[in-house]
Structure formats: structure tokens, C-alpha cells
XYZ file of C-alpha atoms in Angstrom:
523
model
C 0.000 0.000 0.000
C 1.270 3.452 -0.961
C -0.024 6.419 1.023
C -0.766 9.721 -0.730
C 2.146 12.129 -0.872
C -0.066 15.136 -0.159
C -3.442 14.124 1.324
C -4.883 17.617 0.799
C -4.500 17.531 -2.980
C -4.309 13.764 -3.583
C -6.311 11.813 -0.976
C -6.058 8.434 -2.713
C -4.141 5.349 -1.637
C -2.527 3.020 -4.176
C -2.701 -0.727 -3.508
C -1.093 -3.577 -5.444
C -2.566 -7.089 -5.112
C -1.106 -10.338 -6.462
C -3.676 -12.416 -8.350
C -3.542 -15.697 -10.311
C -1.965 -15.297 -13.741
C -5.208 -16.246 -15.527
C -7.409 -13.793 -13.604
C -8.703 -11.123 -15.971
C -10.892 -9.314 -13.432
C -11.015 -8.824 -9.653
C -14.206 -8.181 -7.707
C -14.008 -5.920 -4.656
C -16.257 -5.114 -1.717
C -15.018 -2.424 0.645
C -15.515 -2.384 4.407
C -14.802 0.122 7.170
C -13.840 -2.696 9.492
C -14.513 -6.285 10.513
C -17.440 -7.577 12.520
C -20.484 -5.932 14.048
C -20.956 -2.258 13.207
C -18.723 -2.296 10.120
C -20.012 -0.490 7.042
C -19.826 -2.198 3.662
C -19.796 -0.760 0.160
C -20.675 -3.317 -2.511
C -21.739 -0.798 -5.179
C -25.418 -1.405 -4.661
C -25.038 -5.185 -4.919
C -23.008 -5.040 -8.129
C -19.535 -5.094 -6.489
C -16.552 -3.232 -7.917
C -14.852 -4.868 -10.907
C -11.272 -3.929 -11.764
C -9.306 -5.399 -14.679
C -5.959 -6.994 -13.942
C -2.641 -6.273 -15.622
C -0.778 -8.943 -17.602
C -3.398 -11.692 -17.407
C -2.937 -14.738 -19.628
C -6.701 -14.803 -20.217
C -9.236 -12.319 -21.559
C -12.837 -11.784 -20.617
C -14.985 -14.202 -22.647
C -17.080 -12.270 -25.192
C -20.792 -12.337 -24.537
C -23.599 -13.185 -26.942
C -26.610 -10.987 -26.166
C -29.948 -11.052 -27.968
C -32.351 -8.172 -27.411
C -35.988 -9.128 -27.937
C -38.050 -5.972 -28.414
C -40.988 -4.482 -30.315
C -39.285 -1.158 -31.062
C -35.960 -0.207 -32.616
C -34.775 3.154 -33.905
C -34.977 4.298 -36.571
C -37.125 1.632 -38.258
C -39.812 1.190 -35.561
C -39.585 4.154 -33.213
C -42.417 5.182 -30.932
C -40.521 6.376 -27.862
C -37.238 6.228 -26.007
C -37.362 2.420 -25.837
C -36.499 2.290 -29.546
C -33.444 4.508 -29.064
C -32.204 2.441 -26.136
C -32.516 -0.888 -27.965
C -30.446 0.431 -30.876
C -27.878 2.503 -29.014
C -27.253 0.011 -26.208
C -26.800 -2.787 -28.744
C -24.273 -0.705 -30.684
C -22.406 0.305 -27.525
C -22.136 -3.265 -26.210
C -20.929 -4.378 -29.656
C -18.241 -1.694 -29.577
C -16.789 -3.403 -26.484
C -16.261 -6.594 -28.477
C -19.439 -8.516 -27.681
C -21.850 -10.196 -30.110
C -25.236 -8.449 -30.012
C -28.324 -9.227 -32.084
C -31.941 -8.041 -32.038
C -35.233 -9.842 -32.718
C -38.245 -7.773 -33.814
C -41.740 -8.495 -35.129
C -41.997 -8.146 -38.910
C -44.443 -5.229 -39.175
C -45.994 -4.669 -42.590
C -44.689 -1.093 -42.685
C -41.157 -2.503 -42.777
C -41.803 -3.463 -46.423
C -41.581 0.203 -47.417
C -38.510 1.016 -45.318
C -35.478 2.019 -47.413
C -33.248 0.696 -44.618
C -34.536 -2.873 -44.990
C -34.146 -3.466 -48.693
C -31.342 -5.966 -48.070
C -33.426 -8.345 -45.945
C -32.490 -11.979 -46.460
C -34.270 -15.236 -45.673
C -33.031 -16.941 -42.511
C -35.448 -19.820 -41.767
C -39.071 -20.869 -41.429
C -40.924 -23.200 -39.099
C -44.391 -23.970 -37.754
C -45.433 -22.542 -34.417
C -48.674 -21.610 -32.699
C -50.885 -22.935 -35.449
C -49.233 -20.996 -38.253
C -46.048 -20.750 -40.270
C -43.261 -18.451 -39.089
C -40.817 -16.875 -41.531
C -37.659 -15.237 -40.190
C -35.654 -12.805 -42.272
C -32.584 -10.802 -41.325
C -30.932 -7.501 -42.143
C -28.187 -5.378 -40.604
C -29.581 -2.132 -39.181
C -27.336 0.547 -37.670
C -24.530 -2.001 -37.678
C -26.481 -4.623 -35.694
C -27.925 -7.863 -37.108
C -31.701 -7.852 -36.734
C -34.018 -10.856 -37.173
C -37.642 -10.256 -38.180
C -40.301 -12.728 -37.050
C -43.295 -12.869 -39.401
C -46.240 -15.172 -38.604
C -48.410 -16.218 -41.540
C -51.575 -15.349 -39.608
C -51.009 -11.638 -40.316
C -50.667 -10.772 -36.648
C -48.191 -7.970 -37.384
C -49.643 -6.806 -40.691
C -50.337 -3.455 -39.063
C -49.309 0.086 -39.960
C -48.063 0.949 -36.452
C -46.434 -0.741 -33.471
C -49.199 -0.149 -30.912
C -52.843 0.768 -30.881
C -55.000 -2.390 -31.009
C -56.954 -4.316 -28.425
C -54.903 -7.433 -29.092
C -51.497 -5.786 -28.525
C -50.807 -7.841 -25.395
C -51.658 -11.194 -26.994
C -49.765 -10.320 -30.195
C -46.621 -9.428 -28.302
C -46.865 -12.515 -26.088
C -47.089 -14.625 -29.245
C -44.062 -12.819 -30.684
C -41.996 -13.475 -27.523
C -42.692 -17.198 -27.678
C -42.058 -17.295 -31.421
C -38.704 -15.552 -30.869
C -37.726 -18.213 -28.313
C -38.899 -20.928 -30.690
C -36.690 -19.413 -33.390
C -33.650 -19.619 -31.108
C -34.474 -23.215 -30.190
C -35.104 -24.353 -33.782
C -31.868 -22.812 -35.048
C -29.679 -24.059 -32.211
C -28.711 -20.637 -30.932
C -27.539 -20.487 -27.306
C -26.907 -16.848 -26.365
C -25.557 -15.935 -22.951
C -28.224 -13.303 -22.348
C -31.803 -12.779 -23.490
C -32.543 -9.099 -22.879
C -36.243 -8.213 -22.917
C -37.770 -4.755 -22.552
C -40.867 -3.399 -20.834
C -44.297 -5.043 -20.720
C -44.273 -5.705 -24.454
C -41.560 -8.404 -24.280
C -41.719 -9.196 -20.563
C -43.236 -12.555 -21.571
C -39.749 -13.698 -22.622
C -38.639 -14.123 -18.997
C -41.499 -16.378 -17.934
C -41.734 -18.317 -21.180
C -38.015 -19.029 -21.277
C -37.854 -20.608 -17.830
C -41.210 -22.382 -17.949
C -41.283 -23.597 -21.562
C -37.832 -23.485 -23.142
C -34.987 -23.773 -20.652
C -35.680 -27.464 -19.929
C -36.446 -28.250 -23.561
C -33.169 -27.342 -25.214
C -32.591 -23.620 -24.722
C -30.418 -24.380 -21.720
C -27.774 -21.652 -21.738
C -29.333 -18.167 -21.634
C -29.952 -16.093 -18.547
C -32.576 -13.356 -18.739
C -32.068 -9.621 -18.349
C -35.125 -7.387 -18.139
C -35.305 -3.605 -18.401
C -38.257 -1.528 -17.217
C -38.412 1.655 -19.260
C -41.620 2.950 -17.669
C -43.354 1.507 -14.615
C -46.741 2.956 -15.599
C -47.657 0.362 -18.221
C -48.325 -3.376 -17.949
C -47.402 -3.633 -14.301
C -48.515 -7.248 -13.905
C -46.217 -8.311 -16.744
C -43.405 -6.185 -15.313
C -43.676 -7.952 -11.973
C -43.781 -11.362 -13.624
C -40.621 -10.639 -15.625
C -38.819 -9.147 -12.608
C -39.493 -12.391 -10.750
C -38.234 -14.666 -13.539
C -35.229 -12.628 -14.698
C -31.700 -12.932 -13.311
C -31.230 -9.167 -13.466
C -33.785 -6.386 -13.684
C -32.823 -2.852 -14.506
C -34.551 0.431 -14.937
C -33.216 3.390 -16.802
C -31.722 5.608 -14.088
C -30.589 5.212 -10.473
C -33.004 7.856 -9.160
C -35.992 6.278 -10.910
C -34.965 2.921 -9.442
C -35.168 4.485 -6.002
C -38.492 6.160 -6.735
C -40.186 2.911 -7.826
C -38.414 0.515 -5.457
C -41.504 0.234 -3.284
C -43.735 -0.776 -6.191
C -45.085 -4.347 -5.873
C -43.735 -5.175 -9.343
C -40.144 -4.952 -8.088
C -40.204 -4.638 -4.302
C -39.837 -8.389 -3.773
C -36.801 -8.582 -6.062
C -34.697 -5.579 -5.052
C -31.638 -7.813 -4.637
C -31.404 -8.002 -8.438
C -32.909 -4.603 -9.307
C -30.518 -1.904 -10.550
C -30.768 1.573 -11.965
C -28.528 2.159 -14.980
C -28.719 5.490 -16.748
C -29.530 5.530 -20.442
C -27.192 7.257 -22.861
C -27.251 8.832 -26.301
C -25.469 7.624 -29.397
C -22.623 10.071 -30.134
C -22.603 9.196 -33.820
C -26.307 9.803 -34.319
C -26.329 12.999 -32.211
C -23.230 14.996 -33.084
C -23.252 18.684 -34.039
C -19.768 18.286 -35.536
C -21.145 15.986 -38.256
C -24.875 16.816 -38.336
C -25.979 17.592 -41.899
C -29.347 18.963 -40.741
C -27.948 22.097 -39.079
C -26.565 25.104 -40.968
C -23.062 25.007 -39.444
C -21.218 22.075 -37.917
C -19.623 22.928 -34.580
C -18.026 21.575 -31.419
C -17.439 22.945 -27.913
C -14.712 25.281 -29.165
C -16.954 26.806 -31.821
C -20.246 26.580 -29.947
C -20.976 30.319 -30.008
C -20.731 30.610 -33.803
C -22.409 27.273 -34.413
C -25.386 27.952 -32.215
C -25.823 31.462 -33.611
C -26.043 30.029 -37.134
C -28.609 27.471 -35.948
C -30.512 30.112 -33.986
C -30.762 32.351 -37.054
C -31.972 29.436 -39.182
C -34.511 28.376 -36.534
C -35.897 31.904 -36.333
C -36.147 32.080 -40.095
C -37.998 28.772 -40.342
C -40.501 29.628 -37.583
C -40.939 33.290 -38.515
C -39.315 34.718 -35.387
C -37.538 38.048 -35.142
C -33.781 38.171 -34.700
C -33.864 41.618 -33.126
C -31.953 41.760 -29.848
C -30.768 38.136 -30.102
C -33.073 37.138 -27.259
C -32.645 33.840 -25.387
C -34.472 31.043 -27.193
C -36.229 28.626 -24.823
C -37.448 25.366 -26.336
C -39.601 22.343 -25.536
C -39.337 19.097 -27.523
C -41.846 16.681 -26.043
C -44.925 14.545 -26.302
C -47.691 16.642 -24.803
C -48.982 14.347 -22.070
C -49.654 14.693 -18.347
C -46.386 12.893 -17.553
C -44.449 15.621 -19.369
C -45.937 18.392 -17.220
C -48.215 20.049 -19.762
C -49.366 22.736 -17.306
C -45.728 23.726 -16.800
C -45.002 23.652 -20.529
C -47.835 26.136 -21.071
C -46.536 28.293 -18.241
C -42.998 28.182 -19.622
C -44.287 29.662 -22.874
C -46.008 32.586 -21.127
C -43.182 33.166 -18.644
C -40.416 33.103 -21.250
C -42.174 35.804 -23.259
C -42.762 37.888 -20.127
C -39.010 37.763 -19.436
C -38.107 39.019 -22.894
C -37.201 35.660 -24.396
C -38.458 33.630 -27.328
C -40.290 30.325 -27.005
C -40.426 27.428 -29.476
C -42.252 24.110 -29.116
C -42.083 20.892 -31.126
C -44.504 18.163 -30.076
C -47.995 16.783 -30.279
C -50.630 15.332 -27.977
C -52.311 11.942 -28.392
C -55.329 13.345 -26.509
C -57.407 15.543 -28.858
C -58.495 17.794 -25.974
C -54.895 18.475 -24.951
C -53.940 19.093 -28.565
C -56.810 21.553 -28.915
C -55.546 23.436 -25.857
C -52.088 23.739 -27.361
C -53.522 24.744 -30.728
C -55.195 27.582 -28.885
C -51.958 28.455 -27.102
C -50.146 28.576 -30.407
C -52.814 30.834 -31.902
C -52.643 33.107 -28.853
C -48.875 33.418 -28.506
C -47.535 32.611 -31.968
C -45.782 35.473 -33.697
C -42.374 37.079 -33.864
C -41.339 35.712 -30.456
C -43.034 32.313 -30.294
C -43.332 29.383 -32.677
C -45.301 26.146 -32.326
C -44.955 23.033 -34.504
C -47.373 20.219 -33.683
C -45.937 17.248 -35.565
C -42.914 14.976 -35.440
C -40.136 16.479 -37.531
C -36.660 14.964 -37.179
C -34.984 17.781 -39.102
C -36.646 20.498 -37.036
C -35.827 18.701 -33.794
C -32.136 18.769 -34.665
C -32.330 22.434 -35.588
C -34.028 23.152 -32.253
C -31.427 21.223 -30.262
C -28.765 23.343 -31.958
C -30.624 26.657 -32.105
C -32.170 26.849 -28.647
C -30.241 28.353 -25.751
C -32.348 26.534 -23.148
C -34.401 23.333 -23.192
C -37.203 22.961 -20.629
C -38.121 19.454 -19.398
C -40.662 19.829 -16.550
C -41.762 16.181 -16.309
C -43.918 14.992 -13.429
C -41.876 11.792 -13.543
C -39.149 10.789 -15.943
C -37.592 7.317 -15.877
C -34.530 8.666 -17.692
C -35.192 11.111 -20.494
C -33.049 11.544 -23.581
C -34.069 15.115 -24.427
C -31.867 16.782 -21.810
C -28.805 14.707 -22.768
C -29.292 15.308 -26.487
C -29.734 19.022 -25.825
C -26.456 19.162 -23.902
C -24.714 17.371 -26.752
C -25.686 20.410 -28.862
C -24.737 22.963 -26.205
C -28.266 23.727 -25.021
C -28.649 24.315 -21.288
C -31.301 22.141 -19.593
C -33.897 23.530 -17.196
C -35.593 20.510 -15.620
C -37.660 19.165 -12.789
C -35.364 17.085 -10.550
C -36.977 13.678 -10.904
C -35.744 10.294 -12.122
C -33.111 10.468 -14.821
C -33.392 14.245 -15.021
C -31.924 14.435 -11.527
C -29.151 12.001 -12.463
C -28.016 14.016 -15.483
C -28.691 17.670 -14.677
C -26.825 19.353 -11.828
C -27.984 22.807 -10.743
C -25.354 25.518 -11.156
C -26.201 27.015 -7.761
C -26.873 24.007 -5.534
C -25.278 20.893 -7.005
C -21.553 21.587 -7.325
C -20.461 18.846 -4.908
C -22.874 16.253 -6.322
C -21.879 17.086 -9.895
C -18.168 16.765 -9.114
C -18.699 13.345 -7.572
C -21.008 11.973 -10.261
C -19.044 13.269 -13.234
C -15.423 13.421 -12.045
C -15.532 11.134 -8.960
C -14.139 14.116 -7.054
C -14.775 14.648 -3.362
C -13.791 18.324 -3.392
C -14.693 20.339 -6.474
C -13.018 23.473 -5.115
C -9.586 21.818 -5.281
C -10.052 20.647 -8.875
C -9.197 23.956 -10.465
C -10.863 25.131 -13.658
C -12.416 21.704 -14.234
C -13.918 21.502 -10.764
C -17.322 22.962 -11.577
C -19.254 20.217 -13.400
C -22.719 21.710 -12.991
C -24.656 21.900 -16.218
C -28.128 23.391 -15.826
C -30.982 24.606 -13.659
C -33.455 22.447 -11.735
C -36.459 22.671 -9.442
C -38.230 20.252 -7.109
C -41.960 20.997 -7.003
C -44.781 20.859 -9.534
C -46.189 24.392 -9.446
C -45.651 27.279 -11.820
C -43.701 29.078 -9.096
C -41.378 26.109 -8.731
C -40.607 26.232 -12.450
C -40.052 29.991 -12.228
C -37.385 29.390 -9.565
C -35.242 27.581 -12.133
C -36.271 29.349 -15.339
C -35.807 32.821 -13.867
C -32.285 32.010 -12.714
C -31.523 30.638 -16.159
C -32.845 33.671 -18.037
C -31.204 36.024 -15.516
C -27.869 34.313 -16.179
C -28.334 34.856 -19.916
C -29.173 38.556 -19.601
C -26.753 39.422 -16.799
C -23.666 37.494 -17.945
C -24.004 36.267 -21.498
C -20.299 35.425 -21.678
C -20.625 33.065 -18.686
C -23.789 31.557 -20.155
C -21.981 30.797 -23.427
C -19.172 29.178 -21.425
C -21.793 27.006 -19.708
C -23.012 25.907 -23.137
C -19.461 24.875 -24.037
C -19.119 23.022 -20.714
C -22.240 20.915 -21.204
C -21.033 19.949 -24.686
C -17.827 18.508 -23.254
C -19.608 16.219 -20.792
C -20.040 12.562 -21.721
C -23.682 11.454 -21.744
C -23.099 8.649 -24.226
C -23.461 4.924 -23.588
C -19.753 4.536 -22.674
C -20.266 4.260 -18.921
C -23.770 2.689 -18.885
C -22.686 0.007 -21.379
C -19.897 -1.074 -19.033
C -22.414 -1.293 -16.197
C -24.648 -3.513 -18.320
C -21.693 -5.713 -19.235
C -20.838 -6.079 -15.532
C -24.426 -7.103 -14.815
C -24.482 -9.543 -17.727
C -21.346 -11.271 -16.436
C -22.781 -11.322 -12.922
C -25.977 -12.915 -14.264
C -24.090 -15.798 -15.873
C -21.803 -16.235 -12.877
C -18.594 -14.903 -14.418
């Protein structure tokens, strides 16, 4: 053991441990002592895993198959689709073999990304013929399960009374496909209520009939849907995750997971740095990075104003919302943000739509009332406009009532847009208030215990947050944000550069998933 030379500036000890020559990883649990009263740190049940130096062996590569009903960009409804694609790509980048199984929706036949689909196999199952085709999407091999009964001959992923039975059939057909073709992956990773059936069906119907190798991982993306199926899968899986540590804590008392907390973990989602990258984005007027953020965002801001008919006079702060307009997303606070931004001399832009016609009508009225040279509303999904907004806005507002993780705030930061959020779920885990969260930000981002001693890189805060659900609570954060823009624009632009330099990709979360996968298979 080597003690620190100067404990005030370098408080860490260095320890060297002899291990067997074929050990490629060491697991650690830390303790404050031995016996009664000692405190233990086992990283929330996951232990600490440190690679060894000079091992004669390497970690065995894993074979993971994600079974899901969504995948970006070919079948995207929500954040689940982004996670399935980006997590698969990130795990593959670490040298593991990752594949995806999806239903063969009829709308796939018109997708330009699937023109190279090839036949893989066919078999009989569930009273009908099953045809499986394959195609590489976003660098990942995807298998498409198509039953001859037309079960997935639909023009959308969800929206029918038989969704639950269709997806249960798909889960069993996917397992049958693996069995018939002799595949033995290490991990079957299923997602949300729609493929929760995989966990039960594997252990009850397939494990003892030939599909002997896989363990099951299950991720809950939103606890609000299909709770009975979520609980069933949490019981049968070897690891259950949800999409941020804070959301895991918030839902830990829910009956769906409360009896299985020993294998329940919160792992933050990430964004794909290749898909979301202002330095290579062809949909914004000027490519930029953290060093050129001021010029890049000004070009995007000018283009955004031109497209939405906003004035450029005074170069006012542009506050944006990119969201589905539902109760979960805090629609009363979104409306208030529009009014309050204008009252503070800013400009407000919104991209989103509501599945509820009454809510949509309310926002149509809001757009008619406020729309003009300082406010623009666009009520439809538009990928190009969303990218322009991420680049052109100065501030993104995410006032969710609950948010399992959220990708909007991380994508916004990737483009140098400062988040103003309600501190819940994944929003709390990714946004650190500039006034109140300096110590927490330093620990979470830099693993630093004293941000004040870290010099110019010590301040890792990246936005503005609030706790409550009232308009006044939102004002607490939004006012400080707008004040910072008006009172010290130079500092605000430096904050935009800072958030761009932070890593909200899948790099760290992917390693956590890999640790959990190895733990699940006992390696």
C-alpha cells in the first residue's frame, strides 16, 4: 500500500494485489472494518470490478440477444427504440456479439433501410407458419419474425386491443426461433411489458427443452404500463434494470419490483454520439463543437428563427420544448414556460404533439394566442426540425412529473443547449444545478470529493433544476436561467461549451450492463 504524498491535494491510496496469472478481473467489496458495526460498500449489490494487468486470459465475449418491439430508426415510438439500438451498438463496440429480434411489421416493407433483408429460416409454431428474415440495421444484425396469420400486418407498433396477446405470441415465437436454429446466447434481454413474456416463457417452456444456456435480463423503461407483466418478468429474470438510479429508487416500493430488489438496478440511459453529433450533423446550418459553440449555435438560432418566422432583433434567449404533450411531461408547466419566457423578454419554441385531442386543442389555442415574432409552435414529429431546435435553442425545458430517464436533456447538452428541468428520475441524475449541485456534480461526473480543489475543471454543474410541480417552482429555475443569460451572457456561453464537453453517451452505462451480464451468468 502506498499512502498519498499530499493528502490535501491527492487523498487516494494506491494498492497492489497479487492475483492468479489467468485472472482477468477482480471483484471488490469495501468495508470500514470487521465484525459488528462495520459499514460495507458493494456498489449497490453489483460489487466493484477492476481489470488486472498482464493476465494470460481475456474476458470471454458475450452473446446478447435483445428481444423488443421497437428499434430506432425503423420502428420508433418512444425512447425504448433509441435504447434498444444505441445500447446494442455500444455493447458491440466493447467486443461482444449483439443481435436483435423484432416483429416483422408490414410497414417494414416500405422502409429504405430494410431493402437488403435476407431469408433466414421458417418453421411452424402456434398454429401458423413463421418466416424469419434478417438484415443489418445501424450495424447490428436484426431478425424479423413474421407469422403467416397476419398478426403484425399493421401500420403501427401499438394501438389495437390485441397488442398484449400479439406481443406474447411474438416473444414465444422468438424463443422458438432460437431453439429451432440451435442458438444459445448468454443473455436474453427483454424490454418493458411488451416483451416481458420472454422471462417467464423461457424458464417455464424453453430452458428445460433445449434452450439451456441463456440467462434473462429485463429492463423496465416505464413503470406505468403493464405492471402485472413487469412484476412477472422481474421475478423470472436474473437481473432487472430500470433506466436511471433515481428512478430505481423512486419505484423501489412498487409491488412489481419490491420483492426482487436484490437483483434490481438503476442504470442510466445514454445517447449515441454518432447519431447525435453537431460536428457531423448535416441537418444544421453550421457544424460545430465545444470550441466553436458560439458561432455554431448562432447560425442554428438564425436558421430556426427564419424557419418559424421569429424576429432576430436583440438576439433574445431562445427557450425550447421538444416533447410529447402528455400529463407525464408536465403540460401545465409547458404552457406556463411559454407565457413566462415571453414575459421575461425571451423567445419560445415548441415541437410536439398530444395523443389526446383535448390536450392538442388546448395547445392549438396556445399557439394561436402566442404565436408570432417571439413564439413558434410546430405540432408534428419532424426529425430535421428537432435537430435544428437542439442546436438553435439556448435553453431546453423538461418539466416532467416523472421521468424514468429522459433523452431530451442529454441530447440538448450534446448540442450545447442548457437544460432547465424538474429534478426527478433520470433528469436528476443528469442535470446538476449551477447554484446548488456543485459537490454532487463533481462526484457523479469526475468522482471528485472536493470540487473546489479541482481547479478550472472543478465545476461540473450543467443546468438549472427545481423540485416541485407548481408554476412558481418552475419559475425558480427558469428565472435564474434567463437572468444568467441577460446578466452574464459570456458566462452563459461558457456554460453551453461546458455541457457539450460532458459525456452522456453509452460509454459508462454500457460497461455497467456488461458487468451485470457477467454477474448474471456467474462470471
